Coordinates of C-alpha atoms in Angstrom, one line a residue:
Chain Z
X1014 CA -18.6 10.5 1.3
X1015 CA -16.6 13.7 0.3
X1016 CA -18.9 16.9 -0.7
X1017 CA -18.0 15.8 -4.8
X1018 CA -20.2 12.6 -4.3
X1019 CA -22.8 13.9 -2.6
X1020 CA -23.8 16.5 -5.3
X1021 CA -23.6 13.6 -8.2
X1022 CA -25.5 11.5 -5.6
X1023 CA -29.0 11.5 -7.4
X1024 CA -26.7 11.6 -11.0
X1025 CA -25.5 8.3 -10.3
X1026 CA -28.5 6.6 -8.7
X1027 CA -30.6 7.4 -11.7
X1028 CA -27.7 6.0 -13.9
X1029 CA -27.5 3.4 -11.9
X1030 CA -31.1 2.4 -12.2
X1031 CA -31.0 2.8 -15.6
X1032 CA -28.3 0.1 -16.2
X1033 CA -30.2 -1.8 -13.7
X1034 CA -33.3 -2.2 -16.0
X1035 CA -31.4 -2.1 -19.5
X1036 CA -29.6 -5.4 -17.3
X1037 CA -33.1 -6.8 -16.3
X1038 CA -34.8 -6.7 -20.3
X1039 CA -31.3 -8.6 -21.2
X1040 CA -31.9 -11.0 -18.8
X1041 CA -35.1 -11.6 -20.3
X1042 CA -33.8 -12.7 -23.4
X1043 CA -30.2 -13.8 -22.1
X1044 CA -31.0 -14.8 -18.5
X1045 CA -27.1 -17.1 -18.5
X1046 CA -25.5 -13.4 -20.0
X1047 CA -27.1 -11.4 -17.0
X1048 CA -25.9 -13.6 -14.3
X1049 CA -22.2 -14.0 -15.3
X1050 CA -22.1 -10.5 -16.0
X1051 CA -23.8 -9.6 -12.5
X1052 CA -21.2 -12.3 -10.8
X1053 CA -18.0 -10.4 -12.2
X1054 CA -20.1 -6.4 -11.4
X1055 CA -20.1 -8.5 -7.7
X1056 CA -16.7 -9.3 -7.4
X1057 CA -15.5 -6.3 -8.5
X1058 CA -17.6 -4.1 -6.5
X1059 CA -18.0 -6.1 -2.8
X1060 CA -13.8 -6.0 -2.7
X1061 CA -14.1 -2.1 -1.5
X1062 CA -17.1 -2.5 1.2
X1063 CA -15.6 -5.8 3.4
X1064 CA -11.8 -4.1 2.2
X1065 CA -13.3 -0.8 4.2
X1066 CA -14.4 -3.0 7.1
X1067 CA -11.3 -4.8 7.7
X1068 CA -8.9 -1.8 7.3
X1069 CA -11.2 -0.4 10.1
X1070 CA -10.7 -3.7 12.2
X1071 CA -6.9 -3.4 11.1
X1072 CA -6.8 0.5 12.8
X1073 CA -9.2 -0.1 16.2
X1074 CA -6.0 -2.6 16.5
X1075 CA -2.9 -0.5 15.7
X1076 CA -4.1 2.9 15.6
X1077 CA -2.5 5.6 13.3
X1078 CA -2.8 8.4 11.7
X1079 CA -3.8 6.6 8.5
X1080 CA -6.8 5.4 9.8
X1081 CA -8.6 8.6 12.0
X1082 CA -7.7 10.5 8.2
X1083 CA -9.7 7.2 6.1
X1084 CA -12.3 6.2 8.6
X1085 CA -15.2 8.6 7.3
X1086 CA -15.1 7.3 3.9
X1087 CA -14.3 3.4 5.4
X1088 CA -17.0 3.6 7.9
X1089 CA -19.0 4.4 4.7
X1090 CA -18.2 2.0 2.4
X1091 CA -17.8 -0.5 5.1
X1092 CA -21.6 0.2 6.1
X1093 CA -23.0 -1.0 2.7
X1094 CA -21.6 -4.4 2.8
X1095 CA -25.3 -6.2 3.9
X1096 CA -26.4 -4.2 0.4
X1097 CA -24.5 -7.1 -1.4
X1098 CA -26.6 -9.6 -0.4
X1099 CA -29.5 -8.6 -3.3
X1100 CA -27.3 -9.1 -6.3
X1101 CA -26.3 -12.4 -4.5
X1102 CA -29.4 -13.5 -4.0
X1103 CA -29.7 -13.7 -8.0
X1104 CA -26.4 -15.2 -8.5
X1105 CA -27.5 -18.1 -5.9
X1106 CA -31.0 -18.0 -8.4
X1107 CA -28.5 -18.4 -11.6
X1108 CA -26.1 -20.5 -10.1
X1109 CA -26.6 -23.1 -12.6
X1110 CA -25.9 -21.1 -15.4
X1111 CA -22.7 -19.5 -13.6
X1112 CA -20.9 -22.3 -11.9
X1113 CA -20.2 -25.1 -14.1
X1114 CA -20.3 -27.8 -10.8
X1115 CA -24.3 -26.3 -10.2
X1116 CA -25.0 -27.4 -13.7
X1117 CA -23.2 -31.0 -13.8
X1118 CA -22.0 -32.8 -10.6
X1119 CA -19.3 -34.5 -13.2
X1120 CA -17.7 -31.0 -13.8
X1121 CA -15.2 -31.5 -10.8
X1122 CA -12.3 -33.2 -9.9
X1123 CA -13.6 -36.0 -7.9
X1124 CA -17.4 -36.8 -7.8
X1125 CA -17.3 -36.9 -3.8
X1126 CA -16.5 -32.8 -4.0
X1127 CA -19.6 -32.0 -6.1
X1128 CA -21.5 -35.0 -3.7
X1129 CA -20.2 -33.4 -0.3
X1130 CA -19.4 -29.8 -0.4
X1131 CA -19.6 -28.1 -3.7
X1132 CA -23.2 -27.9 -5.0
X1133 CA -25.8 -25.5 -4.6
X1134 CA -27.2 -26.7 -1.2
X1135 CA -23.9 -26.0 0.5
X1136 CA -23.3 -23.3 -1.3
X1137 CA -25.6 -21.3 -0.5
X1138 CA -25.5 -22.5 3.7
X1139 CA -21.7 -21.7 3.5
X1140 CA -23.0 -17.9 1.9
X1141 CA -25.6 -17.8 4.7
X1142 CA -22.6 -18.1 7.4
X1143 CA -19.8 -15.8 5.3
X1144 CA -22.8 -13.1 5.2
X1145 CA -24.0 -13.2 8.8
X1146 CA -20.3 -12.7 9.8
X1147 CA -19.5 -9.9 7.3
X1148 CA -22.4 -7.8 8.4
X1149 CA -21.5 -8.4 11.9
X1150 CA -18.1 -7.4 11.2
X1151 CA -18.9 -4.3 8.8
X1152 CA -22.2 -3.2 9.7
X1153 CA -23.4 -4.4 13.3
X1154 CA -23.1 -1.6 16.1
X1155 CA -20.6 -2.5 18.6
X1156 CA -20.1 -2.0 22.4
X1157 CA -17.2 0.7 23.1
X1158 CA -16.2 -1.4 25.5
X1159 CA -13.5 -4.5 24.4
X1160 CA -13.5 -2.7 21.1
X1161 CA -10.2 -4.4 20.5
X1162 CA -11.1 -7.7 21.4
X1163 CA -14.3 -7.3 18.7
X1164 CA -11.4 -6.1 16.1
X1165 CA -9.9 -8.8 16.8
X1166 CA -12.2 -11.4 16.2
X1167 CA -13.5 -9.5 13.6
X1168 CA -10.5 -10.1 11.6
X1169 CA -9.8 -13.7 12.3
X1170 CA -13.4 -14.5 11.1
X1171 CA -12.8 -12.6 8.5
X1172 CA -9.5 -15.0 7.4
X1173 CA -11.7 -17.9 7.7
X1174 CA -14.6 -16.9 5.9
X1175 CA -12.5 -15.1 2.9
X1176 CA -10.9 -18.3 2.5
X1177 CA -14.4 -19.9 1.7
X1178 CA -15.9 -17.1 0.0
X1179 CA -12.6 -17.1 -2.3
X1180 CA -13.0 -20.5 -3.0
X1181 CA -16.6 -20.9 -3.3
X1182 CA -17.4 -17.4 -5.2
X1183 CA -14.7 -17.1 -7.6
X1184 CA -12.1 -19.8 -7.4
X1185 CA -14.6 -22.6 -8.2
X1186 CA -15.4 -21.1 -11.4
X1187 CA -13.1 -22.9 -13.0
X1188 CA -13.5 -26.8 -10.9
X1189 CA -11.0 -28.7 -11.6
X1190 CA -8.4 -25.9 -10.8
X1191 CA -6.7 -24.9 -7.4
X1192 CA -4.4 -22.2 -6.0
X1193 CA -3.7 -22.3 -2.1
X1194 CA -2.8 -18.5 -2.4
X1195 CA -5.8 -17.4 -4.7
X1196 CA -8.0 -16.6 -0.8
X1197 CA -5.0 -14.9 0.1
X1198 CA -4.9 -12.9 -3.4
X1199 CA -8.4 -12.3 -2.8
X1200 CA -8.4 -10.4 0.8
X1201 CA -5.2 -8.5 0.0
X1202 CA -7.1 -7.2 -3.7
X1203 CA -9.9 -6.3 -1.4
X1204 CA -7.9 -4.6 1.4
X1205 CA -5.8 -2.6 -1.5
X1206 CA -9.2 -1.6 -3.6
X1207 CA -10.6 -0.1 0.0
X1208 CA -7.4 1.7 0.6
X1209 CA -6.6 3.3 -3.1
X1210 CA -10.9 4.0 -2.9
X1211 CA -10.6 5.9 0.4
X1212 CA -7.1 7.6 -0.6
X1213 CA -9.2 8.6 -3.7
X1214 CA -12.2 10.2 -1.5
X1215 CA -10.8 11.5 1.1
X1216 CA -8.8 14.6 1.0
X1217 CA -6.2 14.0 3.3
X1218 CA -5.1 17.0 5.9
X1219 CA -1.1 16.7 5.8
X1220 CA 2.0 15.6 4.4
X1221 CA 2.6 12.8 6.9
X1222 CA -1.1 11.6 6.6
X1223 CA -0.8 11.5 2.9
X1224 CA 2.8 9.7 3.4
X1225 CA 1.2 7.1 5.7
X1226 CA -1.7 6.3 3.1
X1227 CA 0.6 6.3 0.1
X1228 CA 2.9 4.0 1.9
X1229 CA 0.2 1.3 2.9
X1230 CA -0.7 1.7 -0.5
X1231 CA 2.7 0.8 -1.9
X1232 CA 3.2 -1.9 0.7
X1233 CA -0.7 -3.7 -0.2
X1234 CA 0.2 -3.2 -3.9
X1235 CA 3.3 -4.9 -3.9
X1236 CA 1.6 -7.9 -1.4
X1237 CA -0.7 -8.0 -4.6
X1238 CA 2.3 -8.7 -7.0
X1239 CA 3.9 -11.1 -4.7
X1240 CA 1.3 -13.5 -4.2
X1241 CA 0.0 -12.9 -7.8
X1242 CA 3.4 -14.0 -8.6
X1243 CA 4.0 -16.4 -6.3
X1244 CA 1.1 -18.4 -7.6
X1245 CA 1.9 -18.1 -11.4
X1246 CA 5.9 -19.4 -10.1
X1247 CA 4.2 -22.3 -8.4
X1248 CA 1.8 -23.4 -11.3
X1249 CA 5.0 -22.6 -13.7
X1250 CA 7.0 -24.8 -11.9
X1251 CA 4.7 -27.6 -11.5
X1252 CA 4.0 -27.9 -15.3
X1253 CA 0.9 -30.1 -14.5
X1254 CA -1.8 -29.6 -17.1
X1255 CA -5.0 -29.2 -15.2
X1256 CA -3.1 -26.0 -13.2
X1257 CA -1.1 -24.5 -15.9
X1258 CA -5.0 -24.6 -18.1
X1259 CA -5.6 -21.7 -16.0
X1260 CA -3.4 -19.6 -17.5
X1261 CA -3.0 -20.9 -20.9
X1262 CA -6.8 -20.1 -20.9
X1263 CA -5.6 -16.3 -20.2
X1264 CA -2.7 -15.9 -23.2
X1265 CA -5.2 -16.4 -25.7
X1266 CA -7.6 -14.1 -27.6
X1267 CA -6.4 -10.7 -26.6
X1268 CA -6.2 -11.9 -22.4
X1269 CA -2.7 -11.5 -22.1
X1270 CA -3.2 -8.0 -23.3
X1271 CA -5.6 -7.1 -20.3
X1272 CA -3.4 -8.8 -18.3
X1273 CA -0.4 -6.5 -19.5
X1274 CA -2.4 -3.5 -18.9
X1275 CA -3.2 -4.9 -15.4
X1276 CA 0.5 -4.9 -15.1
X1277 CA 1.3 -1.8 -16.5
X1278 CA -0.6 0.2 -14.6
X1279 CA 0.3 -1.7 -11.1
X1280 CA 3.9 -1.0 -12.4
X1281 CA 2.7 2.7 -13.1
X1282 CA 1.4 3.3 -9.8
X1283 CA 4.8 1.5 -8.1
X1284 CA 7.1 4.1 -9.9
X1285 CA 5.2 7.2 -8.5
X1286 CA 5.1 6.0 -5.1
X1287 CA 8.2 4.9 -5.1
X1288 CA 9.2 9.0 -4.6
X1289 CA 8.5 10.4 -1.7
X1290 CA 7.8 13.7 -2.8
X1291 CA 5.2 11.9 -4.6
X1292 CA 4.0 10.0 -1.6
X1293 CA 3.7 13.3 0.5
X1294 CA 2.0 14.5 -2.6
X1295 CA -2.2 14.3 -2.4
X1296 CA -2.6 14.7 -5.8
X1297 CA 0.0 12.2 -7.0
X1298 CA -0.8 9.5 -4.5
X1299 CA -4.4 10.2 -6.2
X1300 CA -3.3 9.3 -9.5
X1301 CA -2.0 6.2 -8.0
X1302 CA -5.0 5.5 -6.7
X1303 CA -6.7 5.7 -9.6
X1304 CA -4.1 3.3 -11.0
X1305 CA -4.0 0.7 -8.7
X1306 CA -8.2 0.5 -8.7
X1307 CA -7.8 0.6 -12.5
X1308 CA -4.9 -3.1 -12.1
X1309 CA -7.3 -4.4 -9.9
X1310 CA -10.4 -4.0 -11.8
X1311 CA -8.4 -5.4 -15.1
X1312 CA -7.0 -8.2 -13.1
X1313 CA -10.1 -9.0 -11.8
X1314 CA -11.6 -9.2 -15.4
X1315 CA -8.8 -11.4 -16.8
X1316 CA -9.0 -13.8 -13.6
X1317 CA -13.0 -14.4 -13.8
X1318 CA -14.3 -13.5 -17.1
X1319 CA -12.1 -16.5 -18.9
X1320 CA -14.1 -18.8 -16.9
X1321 CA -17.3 -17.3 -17.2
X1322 CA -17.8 -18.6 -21.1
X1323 CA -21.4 -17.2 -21.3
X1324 CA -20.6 -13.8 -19.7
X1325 CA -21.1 -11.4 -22.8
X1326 CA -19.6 -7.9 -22.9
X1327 CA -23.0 -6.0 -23.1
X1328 CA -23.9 -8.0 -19.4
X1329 CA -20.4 -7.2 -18.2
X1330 CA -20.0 -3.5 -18.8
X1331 CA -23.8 -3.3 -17.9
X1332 CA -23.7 -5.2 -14.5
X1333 CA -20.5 -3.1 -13.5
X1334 CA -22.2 0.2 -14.0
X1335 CA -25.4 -0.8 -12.5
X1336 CA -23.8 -2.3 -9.0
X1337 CA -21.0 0.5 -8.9
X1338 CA -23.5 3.8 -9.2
X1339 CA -26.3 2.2 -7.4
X1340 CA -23.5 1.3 -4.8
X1341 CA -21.6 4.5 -4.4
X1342 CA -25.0 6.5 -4.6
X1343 CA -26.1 4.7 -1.9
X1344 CA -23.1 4.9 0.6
X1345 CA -23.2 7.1 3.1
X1346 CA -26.6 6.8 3.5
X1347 CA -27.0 3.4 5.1
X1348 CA -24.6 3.9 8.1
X1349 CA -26.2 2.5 11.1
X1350 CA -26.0 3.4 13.8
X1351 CA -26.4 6.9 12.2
X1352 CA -23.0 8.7 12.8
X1353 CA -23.0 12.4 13.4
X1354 CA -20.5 13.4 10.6
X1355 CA -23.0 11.7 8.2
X1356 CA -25.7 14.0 9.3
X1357 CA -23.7 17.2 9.3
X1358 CA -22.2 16.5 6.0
X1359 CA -24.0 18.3 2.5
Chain M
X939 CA 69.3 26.6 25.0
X940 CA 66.7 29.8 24.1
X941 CA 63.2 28.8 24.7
X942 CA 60.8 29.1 22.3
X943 CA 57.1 29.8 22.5
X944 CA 54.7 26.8 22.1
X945 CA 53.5 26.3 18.8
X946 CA 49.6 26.9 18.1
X947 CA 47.8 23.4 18.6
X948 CA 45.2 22.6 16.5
X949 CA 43.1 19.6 16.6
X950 CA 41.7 17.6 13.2
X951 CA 38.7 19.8 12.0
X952 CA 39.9 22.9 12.9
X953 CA 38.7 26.1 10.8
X954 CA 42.0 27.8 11.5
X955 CA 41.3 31.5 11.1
X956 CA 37.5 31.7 10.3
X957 CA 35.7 33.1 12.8
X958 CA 33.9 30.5 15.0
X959 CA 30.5 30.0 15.1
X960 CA 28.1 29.4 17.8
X961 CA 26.2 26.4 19.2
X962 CA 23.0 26.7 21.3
X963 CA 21.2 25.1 23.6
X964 CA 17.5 24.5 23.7
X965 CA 15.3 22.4 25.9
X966 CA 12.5 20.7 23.8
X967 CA 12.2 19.8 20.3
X968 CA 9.5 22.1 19.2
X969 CA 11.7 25.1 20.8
X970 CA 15.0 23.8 18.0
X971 CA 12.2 23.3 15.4
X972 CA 11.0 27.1 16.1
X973 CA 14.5 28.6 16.3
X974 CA 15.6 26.7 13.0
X975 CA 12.3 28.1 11.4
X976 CA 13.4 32.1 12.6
X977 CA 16.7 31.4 11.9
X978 CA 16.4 30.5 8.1
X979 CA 13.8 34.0 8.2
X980 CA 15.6 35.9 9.3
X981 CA 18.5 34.8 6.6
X982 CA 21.2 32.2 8.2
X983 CA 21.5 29.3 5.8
X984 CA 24.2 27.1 7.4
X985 CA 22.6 25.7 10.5
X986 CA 22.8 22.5 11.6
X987 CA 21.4 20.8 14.9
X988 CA 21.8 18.0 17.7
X989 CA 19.1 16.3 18.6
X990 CA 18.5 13.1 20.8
X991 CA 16.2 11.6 18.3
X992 CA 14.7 12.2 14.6
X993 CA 13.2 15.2 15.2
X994 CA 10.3 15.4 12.0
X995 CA 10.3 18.6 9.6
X996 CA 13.4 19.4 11.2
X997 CA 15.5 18.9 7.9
X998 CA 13.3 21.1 6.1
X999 CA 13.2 23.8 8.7
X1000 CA 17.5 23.6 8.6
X1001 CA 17.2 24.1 4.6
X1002 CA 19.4 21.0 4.2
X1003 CA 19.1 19.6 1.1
X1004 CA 17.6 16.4 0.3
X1005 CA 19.4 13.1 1.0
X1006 CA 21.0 11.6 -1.6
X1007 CA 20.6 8.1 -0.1
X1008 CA 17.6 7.2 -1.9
X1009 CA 18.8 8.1 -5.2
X1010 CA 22.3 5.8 -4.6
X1011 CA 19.8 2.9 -3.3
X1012 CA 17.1 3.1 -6.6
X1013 CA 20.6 3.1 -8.6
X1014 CA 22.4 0.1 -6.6
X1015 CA 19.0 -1.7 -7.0
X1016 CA 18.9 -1.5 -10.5
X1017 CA 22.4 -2.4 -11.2
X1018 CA 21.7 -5.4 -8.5
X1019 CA 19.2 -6.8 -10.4
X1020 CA 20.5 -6.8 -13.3
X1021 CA 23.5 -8.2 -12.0
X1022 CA 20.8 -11.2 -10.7
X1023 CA 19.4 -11.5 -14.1
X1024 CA 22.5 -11.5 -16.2
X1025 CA 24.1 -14.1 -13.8
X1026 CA 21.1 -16.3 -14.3
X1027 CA 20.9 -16.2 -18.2
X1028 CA 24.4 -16.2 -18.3
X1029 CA 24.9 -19.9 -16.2
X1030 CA 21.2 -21.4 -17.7
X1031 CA 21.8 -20.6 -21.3
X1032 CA 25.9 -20.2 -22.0
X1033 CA 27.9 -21.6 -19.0
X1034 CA 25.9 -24.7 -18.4
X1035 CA 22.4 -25.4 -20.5
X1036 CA 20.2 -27.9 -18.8
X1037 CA 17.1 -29.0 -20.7
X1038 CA 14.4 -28.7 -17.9
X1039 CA 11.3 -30.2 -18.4
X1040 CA 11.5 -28.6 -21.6
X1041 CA 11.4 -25.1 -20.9
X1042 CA 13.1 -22.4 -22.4
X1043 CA 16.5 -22.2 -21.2
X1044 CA 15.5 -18.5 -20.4
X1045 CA 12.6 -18.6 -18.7
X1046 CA 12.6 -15.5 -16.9
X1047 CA 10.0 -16.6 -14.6
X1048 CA 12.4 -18.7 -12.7
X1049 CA 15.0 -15.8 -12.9
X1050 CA 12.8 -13.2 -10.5
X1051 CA 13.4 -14.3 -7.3
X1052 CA 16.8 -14.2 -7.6
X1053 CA 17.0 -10.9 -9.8
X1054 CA 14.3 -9.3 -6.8
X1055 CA 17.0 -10.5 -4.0
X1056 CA 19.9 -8.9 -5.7
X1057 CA 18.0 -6.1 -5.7
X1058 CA 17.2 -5.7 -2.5
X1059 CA 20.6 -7.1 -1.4
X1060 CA 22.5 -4.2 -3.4
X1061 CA 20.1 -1.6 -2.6
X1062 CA 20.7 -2.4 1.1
X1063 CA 24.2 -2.8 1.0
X1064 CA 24.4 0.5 -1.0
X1065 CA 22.1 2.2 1.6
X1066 CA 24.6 1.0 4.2
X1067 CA 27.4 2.2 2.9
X1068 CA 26.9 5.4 1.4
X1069 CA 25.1 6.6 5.0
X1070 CA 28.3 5.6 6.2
X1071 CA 30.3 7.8 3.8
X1072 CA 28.3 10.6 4.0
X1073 CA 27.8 10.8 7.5
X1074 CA 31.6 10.7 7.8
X1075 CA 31.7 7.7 10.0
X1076 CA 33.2 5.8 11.0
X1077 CA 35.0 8.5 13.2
X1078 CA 36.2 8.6 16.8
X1079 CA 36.4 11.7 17.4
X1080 CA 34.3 15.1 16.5
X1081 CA 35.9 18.7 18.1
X1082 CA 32.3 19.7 18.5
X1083 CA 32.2 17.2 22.0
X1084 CA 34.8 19.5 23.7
X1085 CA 31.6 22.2 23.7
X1086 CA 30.8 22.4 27.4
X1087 CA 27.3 20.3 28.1
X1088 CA 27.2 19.0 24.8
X1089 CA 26.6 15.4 25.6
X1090 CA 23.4 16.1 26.5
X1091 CA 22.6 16.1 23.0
X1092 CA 22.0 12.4 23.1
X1093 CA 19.7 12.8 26.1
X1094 CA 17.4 15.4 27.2
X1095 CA 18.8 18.5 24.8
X1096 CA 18.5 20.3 21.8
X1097 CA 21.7 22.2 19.8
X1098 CA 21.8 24.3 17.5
X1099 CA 25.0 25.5 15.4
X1100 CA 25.3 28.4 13.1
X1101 CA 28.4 28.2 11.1
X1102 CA 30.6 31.1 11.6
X1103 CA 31.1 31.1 7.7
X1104 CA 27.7 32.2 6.8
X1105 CA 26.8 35.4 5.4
X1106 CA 24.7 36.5 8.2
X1107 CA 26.6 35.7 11.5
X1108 CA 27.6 38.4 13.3
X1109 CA 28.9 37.3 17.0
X1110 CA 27.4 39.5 18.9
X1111 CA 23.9 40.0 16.8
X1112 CA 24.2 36.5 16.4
X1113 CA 23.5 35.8 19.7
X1114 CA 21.9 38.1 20.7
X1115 CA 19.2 36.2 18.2
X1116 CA 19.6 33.1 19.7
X1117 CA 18.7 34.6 23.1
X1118 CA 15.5 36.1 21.8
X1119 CA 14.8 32.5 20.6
X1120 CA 14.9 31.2 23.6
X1121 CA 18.7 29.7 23.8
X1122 CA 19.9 28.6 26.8
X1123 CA 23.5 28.1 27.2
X1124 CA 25.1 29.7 24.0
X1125 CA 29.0 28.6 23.4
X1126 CA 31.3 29.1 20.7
X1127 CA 31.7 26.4 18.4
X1128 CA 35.5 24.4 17.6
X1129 CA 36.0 25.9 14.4

């Protein structure tokens, strides 16, 4: 992490503990409050560690200027991904107070789901899998040799197990709804949250660096849009009421309006990188940085919170300050296998 | 019959009467990107160069101003997809209103893909043409390939071309320059 986080390191992890107890007494009284809030804090936050690792995957691959200018802050980030497994550990614990299908095998579709795949039990074997691979892929040491080949396979395990993290983590939420593109919405949010994070920490040497970031940037955001689109077209189009729920769900009582922000900044952050003065610019691809992590953590709210009806603002804002200072505090520190930048740096 | 002397020939592009400027020859890319650099110091503002491939920063070290190509494209973009949209809302709502499933007649959602097309279809198509126009092509011919060695320009070397109508040049001094730069072959240039 860049010289600016390292001095506000101790700043943040005492915040961070601090929201992490205030969290724990409201749990007491409002143990259902505390877990949806914790659930949405984990969404938001775990997109920018496994983003981290697969953008490094993505560079061992193609190489670039992009990456050698990200990977200190990626390698970073990408390092504390096994630190998500506590606050999932107590979502698995709350489960039944989180998922509707934990709490009542009726909640779904058909009763054979809830019977075969989607209850706790499988749940939690499936999480066992997705989290053995994502620590191999973010945070295991590698050989040097056939580092290609481990990129590789890194990121097709990584399309495989997004696809049942998306589903299982987030998309089941609400049971009797489905989106084929919601996984794929899912990897590219987290691939674009890593990139805008990175672009935000890292102070990047020269124009053409700084051109190359903004660019991915651009190209991941507009990815977002598409798909986010794409599945909103679909649904549209289909007019049947147990998909189109989903969004009527999200027009009402002031969700539209989150949503519009979402889009507004997205939209915000599209216009200034659509110059490339601006994209050569550190300072203004910084700004859209700052927007696109600001569309993704709105959109992010608008997609899960509607489904989480006992999810209560104090848990919410809460959880999301606990899990990001206690996060960001904490990277940098956990690399493994120690790297010597990580030592050097103040 | 009294015989007359041969009229001056001139071909298309010819500066009659200006004095000519010169075009130089250098080996690598980083030589031309050093020589552009020293050139614009020391005061020369019309320069242009030759190069085999995109050479980077080489637009900025020439002092050419910016392209307007992006500009034309954001424009032709915009008026594309609006084109798009209108045509939509136009057919689904006044030329030919279908009640679909009972939507809206102008439901915009269907209307993006098309309006996004148009855009990129106009945008494209205005990229296309207006590199076209300003790069004065399409063209046949350009006097500047009668300069001795100058093919090599698509293949191993590097020109550069003061214009003989810029403040600084001075043919001798001029030159003389360009050999301190590290020209090779120096030759005059059509016009």
């Amino acid at each position: 992490m860049t010289a600016v986080l390292a001095r506000r390191r101790a700043a943040l992890l005492v915040a961070g503990t601090i929201a992490t107890v205030a969290l724990a007494l409201g749990a007491i009284f409002d143990t259902a409050g505390a877990a949806n809030g914790l659930l949405f804090a984990f969404l938001v936050w775990l997109a920018i560690p496994i983003g981290s690792a697969v953008l490094m995957e993505i560079h061992t691959l193609t190489g670039g200027a992009w990456g050698r200018a990200l990977r200190p802050v990626l390698a970073d980030c990408a390092a504390t991904v096994p630190v998500f497994i506590v606050p999932f550990v107590f979502i698995i614990l709350g489960a039944r107070t989180v998922y509707p299908w934990a709490a009542d095998a009726s909640a779904t579709k058909w009763r054979d789901v809830s019977a075969g795949y989607l209850n706790v039990q499988g749940f939690a074997l499936r999480a066992l899998v997705i989290w053995a691979v994502w620590c191999l892929i973010a945070a295991a040491p590698r050989p040097r040799r056939a580092e290609r080949l481990w990129a590789g396979i890194g990121l097709a395990l990584y399309g495989i197990t997004i696809s049942i993290a998306a589903v299982d983590w987030s998309m089941s939420l609400s049971p009797k709804w489905a989106s084929t593109s919601y996984a794929a919405i899912t990897a590219i949010g987290q691939i674009t949250a890593a990139l805008a994070f990175a672009a935000l920490l890292q102070t990047l040497a020269s124009r053409a660096e700084t051109e190359d970031v903004a660019g991915l940037i651009l190209a991941c955001l507009l990815g977002y849009a598409y798909l986010s689109f794409m599945q909103y077209l679909v649904i549209w189009s289909g007019n049947l009421p147990d998909r189109a729920n989903w969004y009527v769900a999200r027009v009402h009582h002031g969700w539209a309006l989150i949503e519009g922000l979402a889009i507004l900044a997205g939209a915000a952050a599209f216009l200034i990188l659509l110059r490339r003065k601006a994209r050569q610019s550190g300072r203004a691809t910084a700004a859209a940085a700052v927007l696109v992590l600001a569309a993704l953590l709105l959109d992010r709210l608008w997609q899960t919170v509607p489904s989480l009806p006992e999810a209560r603002p104090w848990a919410v804002i809460l959880a999301t300050v606990a899990l990001g200072c206690l996060w960001i505090g904490l990277a940098g520190r956990v690399a493994w296998p120690p790297r010597q930048e990580a030592l050097g740096r103040v | 019959m009294p015989s007359l002397p041969d009229p001056p020939r001139y071909e298309r592009g010819d500066d009659v009467g200006g004095p000519r400027g010169l075009i130089a020859e250098f080996r690598g890319a980083d030589a031309l990107l050093a020589a552009s650099h020293r050139m614009r110091a020391a005061g020369y503002g019309r320069l242009e160069a030759y190069t085999p491939f995109a050479v980077e920063g080489l637009a900025e070290a020439l002092g050419l101003r910016p392209t307007r190509l992006r500009p034309a494209m954001f424009l032709a973009g915009v008026v594309g997809a609006l084109a798009g949209l209108s045509m939509q809302v136009w057919s689904a709502v006044l030329d030919y209103p279908i009640d679909s499933g009972g939507r809206p007649l102008a439901s915009w959602a269907a209307f993006v893909p098309v309006t996004f097309e148009m855009a990129v279809l106009f945008a494209a198509g205005a990229g296309f043409i207006v590199f076209l126009v300003g790069a004065g092509l399409p063209r046949p011919h350009h006097p500047i390939f009668a300069v001795p060695g100058f093919e090599r320009a698509t293949d191993d070397r590097f020109f550069l071309e003061i214009a003989g109508t810029d403040p600084k040049f001075d043919p001798s001094e001029t030159r003389r320059l360009l050999v301190a730069l590290g020209a090779g072959a120096i030759e005059e240039a059509p016009g």
